[in-house]
Amino acid sequence: MKTTGRAAALAAFAYTALCSVAAFAQTAAPAATTAPAPAPTPVLDTGNTAWMLTSTALVLMMTIPGLALFYGGMVRKKNVLATIMQSFAITCLVTVLWFMFGYSLAFTTNDSAGLNAYIGGFSRFFHHGITVSTLWLPGVSNIPEFVFSMFQMTFAIITPALIAGAFAERMKFSALLLFMGLWLVFVYAPIAHWVWGGGFLGTAGVLDFAGGTVVHINAGVAGLVCALVLGKREGYGTTNMAPHNLVYSVIGASLLWVGWFGFNAGSELAADGLAGAAMLNTQVATAAAALAWMFAEWIVAKKPSVLGIISGAVAGLVAVTPASGFVNPTGAFIVGILAGVICYLSAVKLKHALGYDDSLDAFGVHGIGGIVGALLTGALADPAINALGKDASVGKQLYGIAFTILWTAVATFVILYIVKALVGLRPSTQEEVEGLDVTQHGEVVP
């Protein structure tokens, strides 16, 4: 009996122990399965990096030689070298300033949370702290930060270069250099931070895939202010100011079109499906806008011009820029048609009705086109293309447009009067009549 009782007790103990182990295993197993796995170390993505290196070169090509030839062909022969010189010199000036200050102010986080809504910090001045191993967006695009900075530098280069089209043939070269340097630091860098660098417009849900607000509205409004402050060209309205070589302008527009694929598709920062959608949207909108401008001009002026079709193409490129990564191809088609017609009316009819001298239609094409594109981004954004599109609205886009116009207009006006006080803005009447090529640079085209 004792033996039997002891055996029964041992059996009961063993059974209880096994049940306890089983219960422990059942409760421990879920904990083991829900424990977070260690995050993998971000590794440079060579495919994304290769695409971004290519995109960067394409966007730089948009300014030199693209914009230089586009603008250079539309001015009079006596100003062609001065106009091309402006694009080339701005490329050099902005490169140095972006390396020194611009990148940090636009794309780093300010130590003050309050200030970070408006301007970045100083930690990347002179690109301090960036190495060949530093990645931009670790775990997302995994491209070198050097490449990201260089890509954004090309945007910073073309934006002030676009402004020069508004005051072509009538600004002193010394004034241009001083104005563009100040404008980059006090206008472009802050607005780039507002939208793309963690500032208040981006956090408010303003959508700008590749620069409709940061680049085109910004440059177009600044150009209009410059045109108004400088006044009209000598002889405007009475002297023949027809383009001297539209072949240059066609070549320039073609280079802009090709380079714009880096501008828009490159802004995805990755070689993926959304970059492909942005590329197709860019092509569709540009072609639609070129045809829309051409047919509008054909109806109104009775002849379709070379200048008209290339201007329409640029209008389409501008308008689809903010929308390229948010709309579907049908949306891009609508953007292109509306941009072509509206920018034609702005550049040809509105300018003449109001009487301002926007020499090469920087405001009429880039300012108006950027506004059209920004608004249509809010109206046509497709969440199936980009999930961020689900929160898009015209109201949010208007909010971004309004703040950009306000700051750009006021700051540009102030900078112009500072430059005017320091070195003056315009050459003398005689120098302007002779042409800026010889009076500003001592050279002429034979």
mmCIF file of C-alpha atoms in Angstrom, residues 62-266:
data_model
loop_
_atom_site.group_PDB
_atom_site.id
_atom_site.type_symbol
_atom_site.label_atom_id
_atom_site.label_comp_id
_atom_site.label_asym_id
_atom_site.label_seq_id
_atom_site.Cartn_x
_atom_site.Cartn_y
_atom_site.Cartn_z
ATOM 1 C CA MET A 62 18.194 71.584 -68.258
ATOM 2 C CA THR A 63 20.017 74.784 -67.273
ATOM 3 C CA ILE A 64 23.244 74.387 -69.208
ATOM 4 C CA PRO A 65 22.787 74.134 -72.114
ATOM 5 C CA GLY A 66 18.962 73.766 -72.154
ATOM 6 C CA LEU A 67 17.666 76.969 -70.599
ATOM 7 C CA ALA A 68 20.670 78.947 -71.821
ATOM 8 C CA LEU A 69 19.813 78.108 -75.445
ATOM 9 C CA PHE A 70 16.053 78.410 -74.928
ATOM 10 C CA TYR A 71 16.381 81.929 -73.538
ATOM 11 C CA GLY A 72 19.376 82.855 -75.711
ATOM 12 C CA GLY A 73 17.472 82.231 -78.916
ATOM 13 C CA MET A 74 14.508 84.373 -77.857
ATOM 14 C CA VAL A 75 16.387 87.610 -77.220
ATOM 15 C CA ARG A 76 17.784 90.026 -79.772
ATOM 16 C CA LYS A 77 21.175 89.237 -81.265
ATOM 17 C CA LYS A 78 22.916 92.025 -79.325
ATOM 18 C CA ASN A 79 21.962 90.330 -76.030
ATOM 19 C CA VAL A 80 22.439 86.630 -76.778
ATOM 20 C CA LEU A 81 25.841 86.262 -75.085
ATOM 21 C CA ALA A 82 24.699 88.180 -72.001
ATOM 22 C CA THR A 83 21.620 85.960 -71.719
ATOM 23 C CA ILE A 84 23.565 82.710 -72.052
ATOM 24 C CA MET A 85 26.159 84.082 -69.640
ATOM 25 C CA GLN A 86 23.445 84.594 -67.035
ATOM 26 C CA SER A 87 22.484 80.895 -67.031
ATOM 27 C CA PHE A 88 26.123 79.784 -66.932
ATOM 28 C CA ALA A 89 27.144 82.208 -64.179
ATOM 29 C CA ILE A 90 24.089 81.361 -62.064
ATOM 30 C CA THR A 91 25.025 77.677 -62.328
ATOM 31 C CA CYS A 92 28.475 78.448 -60.926
ATOM 32 C CA LEU A 93 27.273 80.849 -58.225
ATOM 33 C CA VAL A 94 24.481 78.630 -56.905
ATOM 34 C CA THR A 95 26.751 75.580 -56.855
ATOM 35 C CA VAL A 96 29.130 77.311 -54.462
ATOM 36 C CA LEU A 97 26.382 78.784 -52.261
ATOM 37 C CA TRP A 98 24.493 75.494 -52.111
ATOM 38 C CA PHE A 99 27.643 73.687 -51.010
ATOM 39 C CA MET A 100 28.339 76.328 -48.382
ATOM 40 C CA PHE A 101 24.904 77.137 -46.935
ATOM 41 C CA GLY A 102 21.910 76.315 -49.112
ATOM 42 C CA TYR A 103 21.699 72.550 -48.647
ATOM 43 C CA SER A 104 21.856 72.763 -44.884
ATOM 44 C CA LEU A 105 19.248 75.534 -44.666
ATOM 45 C CA ALA A 106 16.854 73.618 -46.914
ATOM 46 C CA PHE A 107 17.226 69.992 -45.845
ATOM 47 C CA THR A 108 18.440 69.681 -42.264
ATOM 48 C CA THR A 109 16.441 69.875 -39.058
ATOM 49 C CA ASN A 110 16.735 73.077 -37.066
ATOM 50 C CA ASP A 111 17.617 72.578 -33.385
ATOM 51 C CA SER A 112 14.645 74.784 -32.528
ATOM 52 C CA ALA A 113 11.367 72.983 -33.204
ATOM 53 C CA GLY A 114 9.658 76.329 -33.706
ATOM 54 C CA LEU A 115 12.206 77.550 -36.240
ATOM 55 C CA ASN A 116 12.265 74.200 -38.035
ATOM 56 C CA ALA A 117 8.835 74.976 -39.458
ATOM 57 C CA TYR A 118 10.466 77.765 -41.464
ATOM 58 C CA ILE A 119 14.172 77.098 -41.960
ATOM 59 C CA GLY A 120 16.646 74.251 -41.571
ATOM 60 C CA GLY A 121 19.722 74.135 -39.386
ATOM 61 C CA PHE A 122 23.426 74.802 -39.757
ATOM 62 C CA SER A 123 24.766 71.275 -39.230
ATOM 63 C CA ARG A 124 25.541 70.651 -42.924
ATOM 64 C CA PHE A 125 27.252 73.969 -43.707
ATOM 65 C CA PHE A 126 30.061 73.192 -46.163
ATOM 66 C CA HIS A 127 28.610 69.635 -46.148
ATOM 67 C CA HIS A 128 30.145 69.022 -42.744
ATOM 68 C CA GLY A 129 29.547 65.518 -41.399
ATOM 69 C CA ILE A 130 28.664 63.854 -44.703
ATOM 70 C CA THR A 131 30.854 60.915 -45.730
ATOM 71 C CA VAL A 132 30.773 58.454 -48.608
ATOM 72 C CA SER A 133 28.890 56.094 -46.286
ATOM 73 C CA THR A 134 26.184 58.586 -45.267
ATOM 74 C CA LEU A 135 22.820 57.563 -46.717
ATOM 75 C CA TRP A 136 19.821 59.739 -47.435
ATOM 76 C CA LEU A 137 16.594 58.153 -46.133
ATOM 77 C CA PRO A 138 18.127 54.963 -44.684
ATOM 78 C CA GLY A 139 15.735 52.073 -45.115
ATOM 79 C CA VAL A 140 13.797 53.875 -47.863
ATOM 80 C CA SER A 141 15.736 55.012 -50.915
ATOM 81 C CA ASN A 142 19.207 54.269 -49.524
ATOM 82 C CA ILE A 143 21.122 56.645 -51.794
ATOM 83 C CA PRO A 144 24.264 58.541 -50.761
ATOM 84 C CA GLU A 145 23.561 61.905 -49.175
ATOM 85 C CA PHE A 146 26.167 63.418 -51.479
ATOM 86 C CA VAL A 147 24.006 62.337 -54.429
ATOM 87 C CA PHE A 148 20.827 63.708 -52.858
ATOM 88 C CA SER A 149 22.508 67.058 -52.207
ATOM 89 C CA MET A 150 23.805 67.221 -55.756
ATOM 90 C CA PHE A 151 20.366 66.345 -57.145
ATOM 91 C CA GLN A 152 18.740 69.099 -55.111
ATOM 92 C CA MET A 153 21.517 71.482 -56.127
ATOM 93 C CA THR A 154 20.407 71.198 -59.754
ATOM 94 C CA PHE A 155 16.907 72.327 -58.718
ATOM 95 C CA ALA A 156 18.410 75.250 -56.825
ATOM 96 C CA ILE A 157 20.385 76.158 -59.959
ATOM 97 C CA ILE A 158 17.537 76.236 -62.453
ATOM 98 C CA THR A 159 15.070 78.140 -60.249
ATOM 99 C CA PRO A 160 16.905 81.503 -60.171
ATOM 100 C CA ALA A 161 17.989 80.962 -63.778
ATOM 101 C CA LEU A 162 14.304 80.863 -64.757
ATOM 102 C CA ILE A 163 13.764 84.263 -63.141
ATOM 103 C CA ALA A 164 16.243 85.834 -65.554
ATOM 104 C CA GLY A 165 13.780 85.345 -68.388
ATOM 105 C CA ALA A 166 11.499 88.007 -66.910
ATOM 106 C CA PHE A 167 14.107 90.778 -66.984
ATOM 107 C CA ALA A 168 16.113 89.616 -70.004
ATOM 108 C CA GLU A 169 18.003 92.354 -71.872
ATOM 109 C CA ARG A 170 17.911 94.922 -69.059
ATOM 110 C CA MET A 171 19.763 93.995 -65.830
ATOM 111 C CA LYS A 172 23.387 94.748 -65.028
ATOM 112 C CA PHE A 173 25.529 91.654 -64.636
ATOM 113 C CA SER A 174 26.843 92.763 -61.251
ATOM 114 C CA ALA A 175 23.273 93.298 -60.046
ATOM 115 C CA LEU A 176 22.271 89.867 -61.312
ATOM 116 C CA LEU A 177 25.010 88.098 -59.335
ATOM 117 C CA LEU A 178 24.212 89.935 -56.107
ATOM 118 C CA PHE A 179 20.466 89.494 -56.503
ATOM 119 C CA MET A 180 20.666 85.767 -57.279
ATOM 120 C CA GLY A 181 22.992 85.067 -54.353
ATOM 121 C CA LEU A 182 20.698 86.777 -51.864
ATOM 122 C CA TRP A 183 17.597 85.288 -53.421
ATOM 123 C CA LEU A 184 18.904 81.737 -53.139
ATOM 124 C CA VAL A 185 19.599 82.076 -49.414
ATOM 125 C CA PHE A 186 16.552 84.093 -48.366
ATOM 126 C CA VAL A 187 13.855 82.854 -50.759
ATOM 127 C CA TYR A 188 14.666 79.515 -52.374
ATOM 128 C CA ALA A 189 16.212 77.725 -49.388
ATOM 129 C CA PRO A 190 13.368 78.595 -46.968
ATOM 130 C CA ILE A 191 10.610 77.610 -49.401
ATOM 131 C CA ALA A 192 12.374 74.341 -50.262
ATOM 132 C CA HIS A 193 12.474 73.640 -46.527
ATOM 133 C CA TRP A 194 8.806 74.553 -46.072
ATOM 134 C CA VAL A 195 7.705 71.992 -48.659
ATOM 135 C CA TRP A 196 10.367 69.275 -48.793
ATOM 136 C CA GLY A 197 12.578 69.705 -45.736
ATOM 137 C CA GLY A 198 10.107 69.171 -42.903
ATOM 138 C CA GLY A 199 8.650 72.690 -42.847
ATOM 139 C CA PHE A 200 5.100 73.831 -42.245
ATOM 140 C CA LEU A 201 3.743 73.464 -45.788
ATOM 141 C CA GLY A 202 4.812 69.858 -46.144
ATOM 142 C CA THR A 203 3.449 68.906 -42.742
ATOM 143 C CA ALA A 204 0.166 70.643 -43.630
ATOM 144 C CA GLY A 205 -0.252 68.244 -46.543
ATOM 145 C CA VAL A 206 0.726 70.510 -49.452
ATOM 146 C CA LEU A 207 1.690 68.210 -52.337
ATOM 147 C CA ASP A 208 4.545 69.110 -54.674
ATOM 148 C CA PHE A 209 6.165 66.071 -56.210
ATOM 149 C CA ALA A 210 8.965 67.773 -58.132
ATOM 150 C CA GLY A 211 8.778 71.556 -57.749
ATOM 151 C CA GLY A 212 5.595 73.205 -58.980
ATOM 152 C CA THR A 213 5.580 75.386 -55.871
ATOM 153 C CA VAL A 214 9.244 75.338 -54.861
ATOM 154 C CA VAL A 215 10.583 75.983 -58.364
ATOM 155 C CA HIS A 216 7.983 77.349 -60.762
ATOM 156 C CA ILE A 217 5.572 79.452 -58.713
ATOM 157 C CA ASN A 218 8.575 80.693 -56.780
ATOM 158 C CA ALA A 219 10.542 81.678 -59.899
ATOM 159 C CA GLY A 220 7.527 82.990 -61.790
ATOM 160 C CA VAL A 221 6.376 85.341 -59.031
ATOM 161 C CA ALA A 222 9.942 86.560 -58.444
ATOM 162 C CA GLY A 223 10.244 87.176 -62.171
ATOM 163 C CA LEU A 224 7.061 89.261 -62.232
ATOM 164 C CA VAL A 225 8.304 91.386 -59.318
ATOM 165 C CA CYS A 226 11.626 91.899 -61.122
ATOM 166 C CA ALA A 227 9.869 92.916 -64.335
ATOM 167 C CA LEU A 228 7.723 95.448 -62.478
ATOM 168 C CA VAL A 229 10.576 96.928 -60.429
ATOM 169 C CA LEU A 230 13.011 97.199 -63.354
ATOM 170 C CA GLY A 231 10.396 98.537 -65.748
ATOM 171 C CA LYS A 232 10.088 97.893 -69.461
ATOM 172 C CA ARG A 233 12.935 97.462 -71.919
ATOM 173 C CA GLU A 234 13.984 100.528 -73.866
ATOM 174 C CA GLY A 235 11.762 100.702 -76.922
ATOM 175 C CA TYR A 236 9.262 98.136 -75.648
ATOM 176 C CA GLY A 237 6.091 98.378 -77.745
ATOM 177 C CA THR A 238 7.725 100.391 -80.508
ATOM 178 C CA THR A 239 10.947 98.547 -81.366
ATOM 179 C CA ASN A 240 11.024 95.118 -83.022
ATOM 180 C CA MET A 241 12.025 92.660 -80.274
ATOM 181 C CA ALA A 242 11.444 89.408 -82.149
ATOM 182 C CA PRO A 243 13.628 86.397 -81.277
ATOM 183 C CA HIS A 244 16.892 86.400 -83.199
ATOM 184 C CA ASN A 245 17.319 82.611 -83.562
ATOM 185 C CA LEU A 246 14.431 80.263 -82.853
ATOM 186 C CA VAL A 247 16.567 77.269 -83.840
ATOM 187 C CA TYR A 248 18.527 77.826 -80.603
ATOM 188 C CA SER A 249 15.255 77.990 -78.707
ATOM 189 C CA VAL A 250 13.955 74.742 -80.224
ATOM 190 C CA ILE A 251 17.185 72.976 -79.289
ATOM 191 C CA GLY A 252 16.947 74.442 -75.802
ATOM 192 C CA ALA A 253 13.307 73.418 -75.392
ATOM 193 C CA SER A 254 14.151 69.892 -76.562
ATOM 194 C CA LEU A 255 16.946 69.628 -73.993
ATOM 195 C CA LEU A 256 14.554 70.884 -71.327
ATOM 196 C CA TRP A 257 12.007 68.244 -72.290
ATOM 197 C CA VAL A 258 14.497 65.371 -72.112
ATOM 198 C CA GLY A 259 16.123 66.703 -68.939
ATOM 199 C CA TRP A 260 12.715 67.029 -67.275
ATOM 200 C CA PHE A 261 12.480 63.255 -66.938
ATOM 201 C CA GLY A 262 15.273 63.533 -64.393
ATOM 202 C CA PHE A 263 13.442 66.450 -62.795
ATOM 203 C CA ASN A 264 10.124 64.625 -62.337
ATOM 204 C CA ALA A 265 10.868 60.889 -62.372
ATOM 205 C CA GLY A 266 14.068 61.520 -60.417
#
